[in-house]
């Protein structure tokens, strides 16, 4: 069964000045969101969520990926994902729709990403804050691309809805100057290729 899409939203934020300094090259944060009917709403506990995941996730993943790429083209550098389920659902419903390769790999394959997609999932009512964490598409250790898109939808999610989001960045966070995690690892005497020491 395909997703029942109730609405899509696209947010683009361009930063020209951060703190007290102009940004040499303006950066962009882009969020593509879909408000869909929760396919498990009203069913109480469902043991196997995979049939709906395999039906819905490719469709929504492709839709949101196309929305992002319409803005960024091949300049996309950072990416992440998020979902918020309404109060008539479970957090597991949000997680099922975002933690599936059927969903995330639509974007990862399109941009040839090497990193996983950072994520948040939550449950709440209309206006629930949505936070999409980002990191560099190819290098999870590049702190310059650790960013978070913050937004909300005043009238979503309804109790029977899920908000699903993909986020992207063009450029790192404005005026970044905290270095990469590899410098810390070297300074601490850790193996950069085995930071946990296992």
mmCIF file of C-alpha atoms in Angstrom:
data_model
loop_
_atom_site.group_PDB
_atom_site.id
_atom_site.type_symbol
_atom_site.label_atom_id
_atom_site.label_comp_id
_atom_site.label_asym_id
_atom_site.label_seq_id
_atom_site.Cartn_x
_atom_site.Cartn_y
_atom_site.Cartn_z
ATOM 1 C CA UNK A 1 0.000 0.000 0.000
ATOM 2 C CA UNK A 2 1.546 3.367 -0.959
ATOM 3 C CA UNK A 3 1.916 6.169 1.542
ATOM 4 C CA UNK A 4 -1.045 8.455 2.122
ATOM 5 C CA UNK A 5 0.790 11.764 1.787
ATOM 6 C CA UNK A 6 -1.085 14.647 3.339
ATOM 7 C CA UNK A 7 1.435 17.416 2.786
ATOM 8 C CA UNK A 8 5.049 18.136 1.899
ATOM 9 C CA UNK A 9 7.115 21.061 3.121
ATOM 10 C CA UNK A 10 10.477 22.464 2.085
ATOM 11 C CA UNK A 11 12.547 24.823 4.219
ATOM 12 C CA UNK A 12 15.709 26.559 3.018
ATOM 13 C CA UNK A 13 17.884 28.611 5.362
ATOM 14 C CA UNK A 14 20.788 30.638 3.964
ATOM 15 C CA UNK A 15 23.298 32.137 6.402
ATOM 16 C CA UNK A 16 25.293 35.217 5.407
ATOM 17 C CA UNK A 17 26.563 36.291 8.822
ATOM 18 C CA UNK A 18 27.102 34.226 11.949
ATOM 19 C CA UNK A 19 28.008 35.770 15.267
ATOM 20 C CA UNK A 20 30.103 38.829 14.530
ATOM 21 C CA UNK A 21 31.571 37.752 11.213
ATOM 22 C CA UNK A 22 30.421 37.546 7.611
ATOM 23 C CA UNK A 23 30.341 34.018 6.193
ATOM 24 C CA UNK A 24 32.847 33.878 3.324
ATOM 25 C CA UNK A 25 30.585 31.613 1.275
ATOM 26 C CA UNK A 26 26.942 31.627 2.422
ATOM 27 C CA UNK A 27 25.813 28.238 3.701
ATOM 28 C CA UNK A 28 22.467 26.541 3.267
ATOM 29 C CA UNK A 29 20.422 24.205 5.438
ATOM 30 C CA UNK A 30 17.611 22.470 3.574
ATOM 31 C CA UNK A 31 14.828 20.357 5.073
ATOM 32 C CA UNK A 32 12.348 18.301 3.061
ATOM 33 C CA UNK A 33 9.415 16.922 5.036
ATOM 34 C CA UNK A 34 6.389 14.764 4.340
ATOM 35 C CA UNK A 35 3.350 14.510 6.589
ATOM 36 C CA UNK A 36 1.810 11.085 6.033
ATOM 37 C CA UNK A 37 -0.906 8.998 7.612
ATOM 38 C CA UNK A 38 0.560 6.540 10.107
ATOM 39 C CA UNK A 39 -0.032 3.179 8.395
ATOM 40 C CA UNK A 40 -0.305 1.428 11.788
ATOM 41 C CA UNK A 41 -2.687 3.925 13.405
ATOM 42 C CA UNK A 42 -5.539 2.279 15.274
ATOM 43 C CA UNK A 43 -4.137 -1.259 15.026
ATOM 44 C CA UNK A 44 -2.737 -1.550 18.551
ATOM 45 C CA UNK A 45 0.447 -3.663 18.665
ATOM 46 C CA UNK A 46 1.652 -4.845 15.238
ATOM 47 C CA UNK A 47 4.446 -7.391 15.475
ATOM 48 C CA UNK A 48 5.808 -7.171 11.925
ATOM 49 C CA UNK A 49 6.140 -3.655 10.512
ATOM 50 C CA UNK A 50 8.133 -4.705 7.455
ATOM 51 C CA UNK A 51 5.345 -4.919 4.833
ATOM 52 C CA UNK A 52 4.422 -1.258 5.259
ATOM 53 C CA UNK A 53 8.090 -0.258 5.525
ATOM 54 C CA UNK A 54 8.881 -1.868 2.181
ATOM 55 C CA UNK A 55 5.839 -0.263 0.547
ATOM 56 C CA UNK A 56 6.175 3.244 1.941
ATOM 57 C CA UNK A 57 9.874 3.915 2.546
ATOM 58 C CA UNK A 58 11.148 3.842 -1.064
ATOM 59 C CA UNK A 59 8.344 6.185 -2.144
ATOM 60 C CA UNK A 60 8.924 8.729 0.641
ATOM 61 C CA UNK A 61 12.711 8.415 0.427
ATOM 62 C CA UNK A 62 12.666 9.191 -3.296
ATOM 63 C CA UNK A 63 10.235 12.076 -2.873
ATOM 64 C CA UNK A 64 12.247 13.787 -0.130
ATOM 65 C CA UNK A 65 15.544 13.140 -1.922
ATOM 66 C CA UNK A 66 14.226 14.803 -5.076
ATOM 67 C CA UNK A 67 13.013 17.780 -3.037
ATOM 68 C CA UNK A 68 16.483 18.231 -1.505
ATOM 69 C CA UNK A 69 18.360 17.813 -4.752
ATOM 70 C CA UNK A 70 16.069 20.296 -6.517
ATOM 71 C CA UNK A 71 17.596 22.895 -4.173
ATOM 72 C CA UNK A 72 21.165 21.669 -3.703
ATOM 73 C CA UNK A 73 21.987 19.869 -6.944
ATOM 74 C CA UNK A 74 25.454 18.363 -6.655
ATOM 75 C CA UNK A 75 26.544 20.883 -3.975
ATOM 76 C CA UNK A 76 25.008 18.840 -1.126
ATOM 77 C CA UNK A 77 27.641 18.076 1.529
ATOM 78 C CA UNK A 78 25.872 17.160 4.776
ATOM 79 C CA UNK A 79 22.808 15.037 5.409
ATOM 80 C CA UNK A 80 20.591 13.498 8.082
ATOM 81 C CA UNK A 81 17.070 12.345 8.835
ATOM 82 C CA UNK A 82 14.300 12.579 11.423
ATOM 83 C CA UNK A 83 10.744 11.505 12.139
ATOM 84 C CA UNK A 84 8.058 12.441 14.657
ATOM 85 C CA UNK A 85 5.009 10.236 15.152
ATOM 86 C CA UNK A 86 1.735 11.619 16.483
ATOM 87 C CA UNK A 87 0.370 10.650 19.883
ATOM 88 C CA UNK A 88 -1.797 7.921 18.377
ATOM 89 C CA UNK A 89 1.300 5.992 17.347
ATOM 90 C CA UNK A 90 4.517 4.602 18.791
ATOM 91 C CA UNK A 91 8.085 5.880 18.510
ATOM 92 C CA UNK A 92 8.777 2.517 16.861
ATOM 93 C CA UNK A 93 6.572 3.640 13.969
ATOM 94 C CA UNK A 94 8.793 6.683 13.403
ATOM 95 C CA UNK A 95 11.875 4.514 13.686
ATOM 96 C CA UNK A 96 10.509 1.903 11.292
ATOM 97 C CA UNK A 97 10.011 4.528 8.601
ATOM 98 C CA UNK A 98 13.450 6.142 8.945
ATOM 99 C CA UNK A 99 15.854 3.380 10.045
ATOM 100 C CA UNK A 100 15.198 1.270 6.995
ATOM 101 C CA UNK A 101 17.622 1.047 4.103
ATOM 102 C CA UNK A 102 14.503 1.214 1.937
ATOM 103 C CA UNK A 103 14.283 4.864 3.076
ATOM 104 C CA UNK A 104 17.771 6.157 3.776
ATOM 105 C CA UNK A 105 19.496 4.574 0.818
ATOM 106 C CA UNK A 106 17.333 6.594 -1.571
ATOM 107 C CA UNK A 107 19.376 9.648 -0.537
ATOM 108 C CA UNK A 108 22.660 7.861 0.133
ATOM 109 C CA UNK A 109 22.660 6.228 -3.299
ATOM 110 C CA UNK A 110 21.649 9.439 -5.074
ATOM 111 C CA UNK A 111 24.569 11.393 -3.581
ATOM 112 C CA UNK A 112 26.979 8.423 -3.368
ATOM 113 C CA UNK A 113 27.347 8.961 0.382
ATOM 114 C CA UNK A 114 29.806 6.930 2.432
ATOM 115 C CA UNK A 115 28.562 7.958 5.902
ATOM 116 C CA UNK A 116 25.412 6.758 7.595
ATOM 117 C CA UNK A 117 22.578 9.249 8.102
ATOM 118 C CA UNK A 118 22.523 10.821 11.559
ATOM 119 C CA UNK A 119 18.995 10.733 12.975
ATOM 120 C CA UNK A 120 16.429 11.665 15.595
ATOM 121 C CA UNK A 121 13.036 10.095 16.252
ATOM 122 C CA UNK A 122 10.302 11.256 18.583
ATOM 123 C CA UNK A 123 6.633 11.240 19.519
ATOM 124 C CA UNK A 124 4.465 14.246 20.165
ATOM 125 C CA UNK A 125 1.599 16.439 19.152
ATOM 126 C CA UNK A 126 1.165 19.209 16.625
ATOM 127 C CA UNK A 127 4.046 21.652 16.740
ATOM 128 C CA UNK A 128 6.445 19.121 18.227
ATOM 129 C CA UNK A 129 10.026 20.353 17.661
ATOM 130 C CA UNK A 130 11.755 18.471 14.853
ATOM 131 C CA UNK A 131 15.539 18.309 14.891
ATOM 132 C CA UNK A 132 17.474 16.920 11.940
ATOM 133 C CA UNK A 133 21.139 16.281 12.807
ATOM 134 C CA UNK A 134 23.595 16.460 9.942
ATOM 135 C CA UNK A 135 27.094 15.257 9.229
ATOM 136 C CA UNK A 136 29.301 15.140 6.164
ATOM 137 C CA UNK A 137 28.056 12.659 3.569
ATOM 138 C CA UNK A 138 31.486 11.039 3.156
ATOM 139 C CA UNK A 139 33.346 11.668 6.406
ATOM 140 C CA UNK A 140 31.626 11.194 9.767
ATOM 141 C CA UNK A 141 34.580 12.805 11.572
ATOM 142 C CA UNK A 142 34.357 16.232 9.903
ATOM 143 C CA UNK A 143 33.075 18.423 12.724
ATOM 144 C CA UNK A 144 32.657 21.311 10.286
ATOM 145 C CA UNK A 145 29.498 19.553 9.096
ATOM 146 C CA UNK A 146 27.999 18.687 12.494
ATOM 147 C CA UNK A 147 24.858 20.810 12.357
ATOM 148 C CA UNK A 148 21.209 20.543 13.346
ATOM 149 C CA UNK A 149 18.176 21.845 11.497
ATOM 150 C CA UNK A 150 15.476 22.986 13.949
ATOM 151 C CA UNK A 151 11.879 23.415 12.848
ATOM 152 C CA UNK A 152 8.284 22.535 13.619
ATOM 153 C CA UNK A 153 4.949 22.269 11.840
ATOM 154 C CA UNK A 154 2.242 24.101 13.810
ATOM 155 C CA UNK A 155 -0.531 21.618 12.938
ATOM 156 C CA UNK A 156 1.374 18.344 12.526
ATOM 157 C CA UNK A 157 1.720 15.584 13.433
ATOM 158 C CA UNK A 158 -1.933 14.870 14.169
ATOM 159 C CA UNK A 159 -2.526 11.745 16.284
ATOM 160 C CA UNK A 160 -2.749 9.593 13.138
ATOM 161 C CA UNK A 161 0.224 11.135 11.321
ATOM 162 C CA UNK A 162 3.975 10.773 11.013
ATOM 163 C CA UNK A 163 6.277 13.575 9.908
ATOM 164 C CA UNK A 164 9.278 12.205 8.026
ATOM 165 C CA UNK A 165 12.219 14.447 7.132
ATOM 166 C CA UNK A 166 15.494 14.491 5.281
ATOM 167 C CA UNK A 167 17.953 17.311 5.827
ATOM 168 C CA UNK A 168 20.920 18.577 3.864
ATOM 169 C CA UNK A 169 23.597 21.227 4.034
ATOM 170 C CA UNK A 170 25.586 23.119 1.460
ATOM 171 C CA UNK A 171 28.779 23.994 3.284
ATOM 172 C CA UNK A 172 29.674 23.331 6.888
ATOM 173 C CA UNK A 173 28.355 25.281 9.842
ATOM 174 C CA UNK A 174 29.096 28.970 9.396
ATOM 175 C CA UNK A 175 32.558 30.131 10.487
ATOM 176 C CA UNK A 176 33.446 26.692 11.873
ATOM 177 C CA UNK A 177 36.709 26.540 13.803
ATOM 178 C CA UNK A 178 36.630 23.507 16.094
ATOM 179 C CA UNK A 179 38.683 21.217 13.873
ATOM 180 C CA UNK A 180 38.042 17.572 13.102
ATOM 181 C CA UNK A 181 37.916 14.701 15.563
ATOM 182 C CA UNK A 182 41.069 13.218 14.011
ATOM 183 C CA UNK A 183 43.232 16.002 15.456
ATOM 184 C CA UNK A 184 41.884 15.180 18.940
ATOM 185 C CA UNK A 185 42.567 11.486 18.466
ATOM 186 C CA UNK A 186 46.170 12.150 17.408
ATOM 187 C CA UNK A 187 46.711 14.554 20.315
ATOM 188 C CA UNK A 188 45.348 11.954 22.734
ATOM 189 C CA UNK A 189 47.601 9.246 21.287
ATOM 190 C CA UNK A 190 44.736 7.201 19.801
ATOM 191 C CA UNK A 191 44.759 5.347 16.511
ATOM 192 C CA UNK A 192 42.773 7.456 14.066
ATOM 193 C CA UNK A 193 41.571 4.301 12.308
ATOM 194 C CA UNK A 194 40.553 2.631 15.588
ATOM 195 C CA UNK A 195 39.365 5.444 17.890
ATOM 196 C CA UNK A 196 37.687 3.088 20.380
ATOM 197 C CA UNK A 197 40.903 1.108 20.807
ATOM 198 C CA UNK A 198 39.270 -2.267 20.188
#
